[in-house]
Amino acid sequence: QRWLFFKRRNEPVGMLPQMISYLTQGIIVLFGGMLAVNGEITIGNFAQFLLYLGFISRVLLMIGTTYQRYMQTRGAFQRITPLLQEAVIRDEDGAAPLPQSNGDIRFEGVGLQEEGKWLLRDVNLHIPSGSVVALVGPTGSGKTVLVNLLSRVTDPQEGRILIDDHDVRDLQLKDLRSTIAYVPQQTFLFSQPLHENVRMGQPDITDDELQRALHISRVSNDLGQMPDGLETLVGEKGVMLSGGQKQRVAIARAIARNPAILVLDDALSSVDTHTAAEILNDMRQVLNTRTSILIAHRIATVKDADFIIVMDGGRIVEQGTHDELIAQGGLYAGMVEREAQQEGEMLV
């Protein structure tokens, strides 16, 4: 909405000098031509005047272009300034290394406030080690904010977060963040072979570990259709792959890290329902000692999770299995019904 407001307000202003320039040239050519034809001015004077007019027109066009660039730069500066002013999260004094993590997570009375608005309030949640948990809820309900607290992108003003009974603020950031693999909805792939994109950051993984990651993410299903298999160049930002394939390559990359905690932030949004179910099933069986947190807007992709957390307005309003939440007839059941109507299929 802000971008549309900016374009509506500034595009006409940026085009104004150009419109004035063209209109002025048209009027001068019309009347100047008439004067030249009538002999009131010479053709040479008319041509000279048009030459000077061209110089003036270029200056007017430069003014319009400069104004547009100024407004774009000002907007970019306004967006980046709050980021530069944010407090940098650093290791606390006496921060300890994190021992081998099992991925047991607890949120105890967690609250986060920003600009006078509560993004999270009174969040109490236990995610057992090895479980596959889904976070669902309306846009802006606090799902991504909640998982960002795990890796200390920011710290809550209330409560605490524990990993294996260690307060995350008491742990060294390097150890904490190496324990968590995060896969966003929009991932970045390099213009390199497929296998190098999976090995990114983990060049020493074995071939068996690579194949396991490819199998769990179901990238292996597509290798036969790729011209050079694992040597296939995916192109800049993965342009040679479909949206679902790019997301699954990113998941394979995260799995190859062998993290204690795997977070998929709507990273199955472009994956079909059947393949998503297969991925979840393998994550549960093969990664049974790892904790997986799935943020989703499409409930069909996460309905087979061990349990589902429903968030609204920064609070946990429901939790349970898919069937239990359907039986409650609350917010989750309404979301499922709306999704079923939109997709023309029943999820229950």
CSV table of C-alpha atoms in Angstrom, one decimal:
chain,number,residue,atom,x,y,z
A,1,GLN,CA,0.0,0.0,0.0
A,2,ARG,CA,2.9,2.4,0.8
A,3,TRP,CA,4.5,1.6,-2.5
A,4,LEU,CA,1.2,2.3,-4.4
A,5,PHE,CA,0.8,5.5,-2.5
A,6,PHE,CA,4.4,6.5,-3.5
A,7,LYS,CA,3.8,5.7,-7.1
A,8,ARG,CA,0.5,7.5,-7.3
A,9,ARG,CA,1.9,10.6,-5.7
A,10,ASN,CA,5.3,10.8,-7.4
A,11,GLU,CA,4.8,9.5,-10.9
A,12,PRO,CA,2.7,12.4,-12.0
A,13,VAL,CA,5.2,14.9,-10.5
A,14,GLY,CA,8.1,13.1,-12.2
A,15,MET,CA,6.3,13.3,-15.6
A,16,LEU,CA,5.4,17.0,-15.2
A,17,PRO,CA,8.6,18.4,-16.6
A,18,GLN,CA,8.5,16.0,-19.5
A,19,MET,CA,4.9,17.0,-20.3
A,20,ILE,CA,5.7,20.7,-20.0
A,21,SER,CA,8.8,20.2,-22.3
A,22,TYR,CA,6.8,18.4,-25.0
A,23,LEU,CA,3.9,20.8,-24.8
A,24,THR,CA,6.2,23.8,-25.1
A,25,GLN,CA,8.1,22.4,-28.0
A,26,GLY,CA,4.8,21.7,-29.8
A,27,ILE,CA,3.5,25.2,-29.3
A,28,ILE,CA,6.8,26.8,-30.4
A,29,VAL,CA,7.1,24.7,-33.5
A,30,LEU,CA,3.5,25.6,-34.4
A,31,PHE,CA,3.8,29.3,-33.9
A,32,GLY,CA,7.4,29.6,-34.9
A,33,GLY,CA,6.7,27.8,-38.1
A,34,MET,CA,3.9,30.2,-38.9
A,35,LEU,CA,6.1,33.2,-38.2
A,36,ALA,CA,8.9,31.7,-40.5
A,37,VAL,CA,6.4,31.1,-43.3
A,38,ASN,CA,5.0,34.6,-43.0
A,39,GLY,CA,8.6,36.0,-43.1
A,40,GLU,CA,8.5,37.6,-39.7
A,41,ILE,CA,11.6,35.6,-38.7
A,42,THR,CA,14.2,33.9,-40.7
A,43,ILE,CA,14.5,30.1,-41.0
A,44,GLY,CA,18.0,30.4,-39.4
A,45,ASN,CA,16.6,32.2,-36.4
A,46,PHE,CA,13.8,29.6,-36.1
A,47,ALA,CA,16.3,26.7,-36.2
A,48,GLN,CA,18.6,28.4,-33.7
A,49,PHE,CA,15.7,28.9,-31.3
A,50,LEU,CA,14.8,25.2,-31.6
A,51,LEU,CA,18.4,24.3,-30.8
A,52,TYR,CA,18.3,26.4,-27.6
A,53,LEU,CA,14.9,25.0,-26.8
A,54,GLY,CA,16.4,21.5,-26.9
A,55,PHE,CA,19.0,22.4,-24.4
A,56,ILE,CA,16.3,23.8,-22.0
A,57,SER,CA,14.1,20.7,-22.5
A,58,ARG,CA,16.9,18.4,-21.5
A,59,VAL,CA,17.4,20.4,-18.3
A,60,LEU,CA,13.7,20.1,-17.5
A,61,LEU,CA,13.8,16.3,-18.1
A,62,MET,CA,16.9,16.0,-15.8
A,63,ILE,CA,15.0,17.9,-13.1
A,64,GLY,CA,12.1,15.4,-13.3
A,65,THR,CA,14.5,12.4,-13.2
A,66,THR,CA,16.5,13.9,-10.3
A,67,TYR,CA,13.3,14.4,-8.3
A,68,GLN,CA,12.2,10.8,-8.8
A,69,ARG,CA,15.6,9.5,-7.8
A,70,TYR,CA,15.6,11.8,-4.7
A,71,MET,CA,12.2,10.5,-3.6
A,72,GLN,CA,13.2,6.8,-4.1
A,73,THR,CA,16.4,7.4,-2.2
A,74,ARG,CA,14.5,9.1,0.6
A,75,GLY,CA,12.0,6.2,0.8
A,76,ALA,CA,14.9,3.7,0.9
A,77,PHE,CA,16.6,5.7,3.6
A,78,GLN,CA,13.4,5.8,5.7
A,79,ARG,CA,13.1,2.0,5.5
A,80,ILE,CA,16.7,1.2,6.4
A,81,THR,CA,17.1,3.8,9.2
A,82,PRO,CA,15.1,1.8,11.7
A,83,LEU,CA,17.2,-1.3,11.0
A,84,LEU,CA,20.4,0.7,11.5
A,85,GLN,CA,19.0,2.1,14.8
A,86,GLU,CA,18.1,-1.3,16.2
A,87,ALA,CA,20.2,-2.6,19.0
A,88,VAL,CA,22.7,-5.2,17.9
A,89,ILE,CA,22.2,-8.6,19.6
A,90,ARG,CA,25.6,-9.7,21.0
A,91,ASP,CA,26.8,-12.4,23.3
A,92,GLU,CA,25.9,-11.7,26.9
A,93,ASP,CA,28.8,-11.5,29.4
A,94,GLY,CA,29.8,-15.0,30.4
A,95,ALA,CA,27.8,-16.6,27.5
A,96,ALA,CA,28.4,-20.4,27.4
A,97,PRO,CA,28.8,-22.7,24.5
A,98,LEU,CA,25.8,-24.9,23.8
A,99,PRO,CA,26.4,-28.6,24.4
A,100,GLN,CA,25.1,-31.1,21.9
A,101,SER,CA,21.5,-30.0,21.5
A,102,ASN,CA,18.4,-32.3,21.5
A,103,GLY,CA,16.1,-29.6,20.2
A,104,ASP,CA,13.8,-29.5,23.2
A,105,ILE,CA,12.2,-26.0,23.2
A,106,ARG,CA,10.2,-24.1,25.8
A,107,PHE,CA,8.6,-20.6,25.7
A,108,GLU,CA,7.8,-19.4,29.2
A,109,GLY,CA,5.6,-16.3,29.5
A,110,VAL,CA,7.1,-14.8,26.4
A,111,GLY,CA,6.1,-11.2,25.4
A,112,LEU,CA,7.5,-8.9,22.7
A,113,GLN,CA,6.5,-5.3,22.2
A,114,GLU,CA,7.4,-3.0,19.3
A,115,GLU,CA,6.4,0.6,19.0
A,116,GLY,CA,3.8,0.3,21.7
A,117,LYS,CA,2.2,-2.8,20.0
A,118,TRP,CA,2.4,-6.3,21.5
A,119,LEU,CA,3.6,-8.7,18.7
A,120,LEU,CA,3.6,-11.6,21.2
A,121,ARG,CA,1.9,-11.8,24.6
A,122,ASP,CA,2.0,-14.5,27.3
A,123,VAL,CA,3.2,-17.3,25.0
A,124,ASN,CA,3.7,-20.5,26.9
A,125,LEU,CA,4.7,-23.5,24.7
A,126,HIS,CA,6.7,-26.7,24.9
A,127,ILE,CA,8.0,-28.3,21.8
A,128,PRO,CA,9.5,-31.8,22.6
A,129,SER,CA,12.7,-33.0,21.0
A,130,GLY,CA,12.1,-34.8,17.7
A,131,SER,CA,8.6,-33.6,17.2
A,132,VAL,CA,7.1,-32.0,14.0
A,133,VAL,CA,5.1,-29.0,15.0
A,134,ALA,CA,3.1,-26.6,12.8
A,135,LEU,CA,2.4,-22.9,13.4
A,136,VAL,CA,-0.7,-21.6,11.6
A,137,GLY,CA,-2.8,-18.5,11.9
A,138,PRO,CA,-3.9,-15.3,10.1
A,139,THR,CA,-1.3,-13.1,8.6
A,140,GLY,CA,0.4,-11.0,11.3
A,141,SER,CA,-0.5,-13.3,14.1
A,142,GLY,CA,3.1,-13.7,15.3
A,143,LYS,CA,4.3,-16.9,13.8
A,144,THR,CA,7.5,-15.7,12.2
A,145,VAL,CA,8.2,-13.4,15.1
A,146,LEU,CA,8.0,-16.4,17.5
A,147,VAL,CA,10.6,-18.5,15.6
A,148,ASN,CA,12.8,-15.4,15.2
A,149,LEU,CA,13.2,-15.3,18.9
A,150,LEU,CA,14.7,-18.7,18.9
A,151,SER,CA,17.8,-17.5,17.1
A,152,ARG,CA,17.8,-14.2,18.9
A,153,VAL,CA,17.0,-12.0,15.9
A,154,THR,CA,15.5,-10.0,18.7
A,155,ASP,CA,14.9,-10.6,22.4
A,156,PRO,CA,11.6,-10.6,24.2
A,157,GLN,CA,10.8,-8.0,26.9
A,158,GLU,CA,9.0,-10.6,28.9
A,159,GLY,CA,9.6,-14.3,29.8
A,160,ARG,CA,12.4,-16.5,28.5
A,161,ILE,CA,13.1,-19.1,25.8
A,162,LEU,CA,14.9,-22.4,26.7
A,163,ILE,CA,16.6,-24.9,24.4
A,164,ASP,CA,17.5,-28.0,26.3
A,165,ASP,CA,16.8,-26.1,29.6
A,166,HIS,CA,19.4,-23.4,28.6
A,167,ASP,CA,18.2,-19.8,28.4
A,168,VAL,CA,19.1,-18.7,24.8
A,169,ARG,CA,20.4,-15.4,26.2
A,170,ASP,CA,23.0,-17.3,28.2
A,171,LEU,CA,24.3,-19.1,25.1
A,172,GLN,CA,27.0,-18.1,22.6
A,173,LEU,CA,25.3,-16.8,19.4
A,174,LYS,CA,27.5,-18.8,17.1
A,175,ASP,CA,26.5,-22.1,18.8
A,176,LEU,CA,22.9,-21.1,19.1
A,177,ARG,CA,22.4,-20.2,15.5
A,178,SER,CA,24.4,-23.1,14.2
A,179,THR,CA,21.9,-25.3,16.0
A,180,ILE,CA,19.0,-23.9,14.0
A,181,ALA,CA,18.5,-24.2,10.2
A,182,TYR,CA,16.0,-21.7,8.9
A,183,VAL,CA,14.3,-22.0,5.4
A,184,PRO,CA,12.3,-18.9,4.3
A,185,GLN,CA,9.6,-18.9,1.7
A,186,GLN,CA,11.7,-17.1,-0.8
A,187,THR,CA,15.1,-18.7,-0.9
A,188,PHE,CA,18.3,-17.9,-2.8
A,189,LEU,CA,20.0,-20.3,-5.1
A,190,PHE,CA,23.3,-19.7,-6.8
A,191,SER,CA,24.1,-20.2,-10.5
A,192,GLN,CA,26.0,-23.4,-9.7
A,193,PRO,CA,25.3,-27.1,-10.0
A,194,LEU,CA,22.5,-28.5,-8.0
A,195,HIS,CA,24.7,-30.5,-5.6
A,196,GLU,CA,26.8,-27.4,-4.8
A,197,ASN,CA,23.7,-25.5,-3.8
A,198,VAL,CA,22.8,-28.3,-1.4
A,199,ARG,CA,26.3,-28.5,0.0
A,200,MET,CA,26.4,-24.7,0.4
A,201,GLY,CA,28.0,-24.0,3.8
A,202,GLN,CA,28.7,-27.7,4.4
A,203,PRO,CA,31.3,-28.7,1.8
A,204,ASP,CA,32.4,-31.7,3.8
A,205,ILE,CA,29.1,-33.6,3.9
A,206,THR,CA,29.4,-37.2,2.7
A,207,ASP,CA,27.7,-38.5,-0.4
A,208,ASP,CA,25.4,-40.6,1.9
A,209,GLU,CA,24.4,-37.4,3.8
A,210,LEU,CA,23.8,-35.6,0.5
A,211,GLN,CA,21.6,-38.4,-0.8
A,212,ARG,CA,19.6,-38.5,2.4
A,213,ALA,CA,18.9,-34.8,2.2
A,214,LEU,CA,17.8,-35.1,-1.4
A,215,HIS,CA,15.6,-38.0,-0.6
A,216,ILE,CA,13.8,-36.4,2.4
A,217,SER,CA,13.2,-33.2,0.5
A,218,ARG,CA,12.1,-35.2,-2.6
A,219,VAL,CA,14.5,-33.5,-4.8
A,220,SER,CA,15.6,-37.0,-5.8
A,221,ASN,CA,12.2,-37.4,-7.5
A,222,ASP,CA,13.2,-34.8,-10.1
A,223,LEU,CA,16.8,-35.8,-10.8
A,224,GLY,CA,15.8,-38.1,-13.7
A,225,GLN,CA,14.1,-35.2,-15.5
A,226,MET,CA,17.1,-32.9,-15.2
A,227,PRO,CA,19.6,-32.9,-18.1
A,228,ASP,CA,22.7,-33.4,-16.0
A,229,GLY,CA,21.3,-34.7,-12.8
A,230,LEU,CA,23.2,-33.3,-9.8
A,231,GLU,CA,25.5,-31.4,-12.1
A,232,THR,CA,22.6,-29.4,-13.6
A,233,LEU,CA,23.1,-25.7,-13.4
A,234,VAL,CA,20.1,-24.1,-11.6
A,235,GLY,CA,20.7,-20.6,-12.9
A,236,GLU,CA,20.9,-17.3,-11.0
A,237,LYS,CA,18.3,-17.5,-8.2
A,238,GLY,CA,17.3,-20.9,-9.4
A,239,VAL,CA,15.6,-19.6,-12.6
A,240,MET,CA,15.9,-23.1,-14.2
A,241,LEU,CA,13.7,-24.6,-11.4
A,242,SER,CA,10.1,-24.4,-10.6
A,243,GLY,CA,8.9,-22.7,-7.4
A,244,GLY,CA,8.4,-26.0,-5.6
A,245,GLN,CA,11.7,-27.4,-6.8
A,246,LYS,CA,13.6,-24.3,-5.4
A,247,GLN,CA,11.9,-24.7,-2.1
A,248,ARG,CA,12.8,-28.4,-1.9
A,249,VAL,CA,16.4,-27.7,-2.8
A,250,ALA,CA,16.5,-25.1,0.1
A,251,ILE,CA,15.0,-27.8,2.4
A,252,ALA,CA,17.7,-30.3,1.3
A,253,ARG,CA,20.4,-27.7,2.0
A,254,ALA,CA,19.0,-27.2,5.6
A,255,ILE,CA,18.7,-30.9,6.2
A,256,ALA,CA,22.3,-31.5,5.0
A,257,ARG,CA,23.4,-29.2,7.9
A,258,ASN,CA,22.0,-31.8,10.3
A,259,PRO,CA,20.6,-29.2,12.6
A,260,ALA,CA,19.0,-29.9,16.0
A,261,ILE,CA,16.1,-27.6,15.1
A,262,LEU,CA,14.7,-27.1,11.5
A,263,VAL,CA,12.4,-24.2,10.8
A,264,LEU,CA,10.4,-24.0,7.6
A,265,ASP,CA,8.8,-20.6,7.2
A,266,ASP,CA,6.1,-21.3,4.7
A,267,ALA,CA,8.8,-23.2,2.8
A,268,LEU,CA,6.2,-25.7,1.4
A,269,SER,CA,3.9,-23.1,-0.1
A,270,SER,CA,4.8,-24.0,-3.7
A,271,VAL,CA,5.0,-27.8,-3.0
A,272,ASP,CA,2.0,-29.9,-3.9
A,273,THR,CA,0.0,-31.5,-1.1
A,274,HIS,CA,1.1,-35.1,-1.8
A,275,THR,CA,4.8,-34.3,-1.9
A,276,ALA,CA,4.5,-32.1,1.2
A,277,ALA,CA,2.9,-35.0,3.1
A,278,GLU,CA,5.8,-37.3,2.0
A,279,ILE,CA,8.4,-34.8,3.2
A,280,LEU,CA,6.7,-34.5,6.6
A,281,ASN,CA,6.5,-38.2,7.0
A,282,ASP,CA,10.2,-38.7,6.3
A,283,MET,CA,11.1,-35.8,8.6
A,284,ARG,CA,9.2,-37.6,11.3
A,285,GLN,CA,10.8,-41.0,10.7
A,286,VAL,CA,14.3,-40.2,9.5
A,287,LEU,CA,14.8,-37.0,11.5
A,288,ASN,CA,13.2,-38.4,14.6
A,289,THR,CA,15.9,-37.0,16.9
A,290,ARG,CA,15.5,-33.5,15.3
A,291,THR,CA,12.8,-30.9,16.0
A,292,SER,CA,11.0,-29.5,13.1
A,293,ILE,CA,8.8,-26.3,13.2
A,294,LEU,CA,6.7,-25.6,10.2
A,295,ILE,CA,5.0,-22.2,9.6
A,296,ALA,CA,2.3,-22.5,7.0
A,297,HIS,CA,-0.6,-20.6,5.4
A,298,ARG,CA,-1.7,-23.7,3.5
A,299,ILE,CA,-3.0,-26.0,6.2
A,300,ALA,CA,-3.1,-28.9,3.7
A,301,THR,CA,0.7,-29.0,3.8
A,302,VAL,CA,1.0,-29.4,7.6
A,303,LYS,CA,-2.2,-31.1,8.7
A,304,ASP,CA,-0.2,-34.3,9.4
A,305,ALA,CA,2.2,-32.6,11.9
A,306,ASP,CA,2.5,-34.2,15.4
A,307,PHE,CA,0.6,-31.2,16.8
A,308,ILE,CA,-0.5,-27.8,15.5
A,309,ILE,CA,-0.3,-24.4,17.2
A,310,VAL,CA,-2.9,-21.8,16.2
A,311,MET,CA,-1.9,-18.2,16.8
A,312,ASP,CA,-4.0,-15.0,16.6
A,313,GLY,CA,-3.1,-11.5,17.7
A,314,GLY,CA,0.3,-12.6,19.1
A,315,ARG,CA,-1.3,-15.3,21.4
A,316,ILE,CA,-1.7,-19.1,21.2
A,317,VAL,CA,-5.4,-19.6,20.9
A,318,GLU,CA,-5.6,-23.3,20.1
A,319,GLN,CA,-3.3,-26.3,20.0
A,320,GLY,CA,-3.7,-30.0,19.3
A,321,THR,CA,-3.7,-32.5,16.4
A,322,HIS,CA,-5.6,-31.8,13.2
A,323,ASP,CA,-8.5,-34.0,14.2
A,324,GLU,CA,-8.7,-32.5,17.7
A,325,LEU,CA,-8.7,-28.9,16.4
A,326,ILE,CA,-11.4,-29.8,13.8
A,327,ALA,CA,-13.5,-31.2,16.6
A,328,GLN,CA,-13.2,-28.0,18.6
A,329,GLY,CA,-14.8,-26.0,15.8
A,330,GLY,CA,-12.7,-22.9,16.5
A,331,LEU,CA,-10.4,-20.7,14.5
A,332,TYR,CA,-8.5,-23.6,13.0
A,333,ALA,CA,-11.7,-25.4,11.9
A,334,GLY,CA,-12.8,-22.2,10.2
A,335,MET,CA,-9.5,-21.8,8.4
A,336,VAL,CA,-9.7,-25.4,7.1
A,337,GLU,CA,-13.2,-24.9,5.9
A,338,ARG,CA,-12.3,-21.7,4.0
A,339,GLU,CA,-9.3,-23.4,2.5
A,340,ALA,CA,-11.3,-26.4,1.4
A,341,GLN,CA,-13.9,-24.1,-0.3
A,342,GLN,CA,-11.1,-22.2,-2.1
A,343,GLU,CA,-9.3,-25.2,-3.3
A,344,GLY,CA,-12.4,-27.3,-4.0
A,345,GLU,CA,-11.3,-30.2,-1.9
A,346,MET,CA,-12.0,-31.4,1.6
A,347,LEU,CA,-9.0,-31.5,4.0
A,348,VAL,CA,-11.0,-33.3,6.7
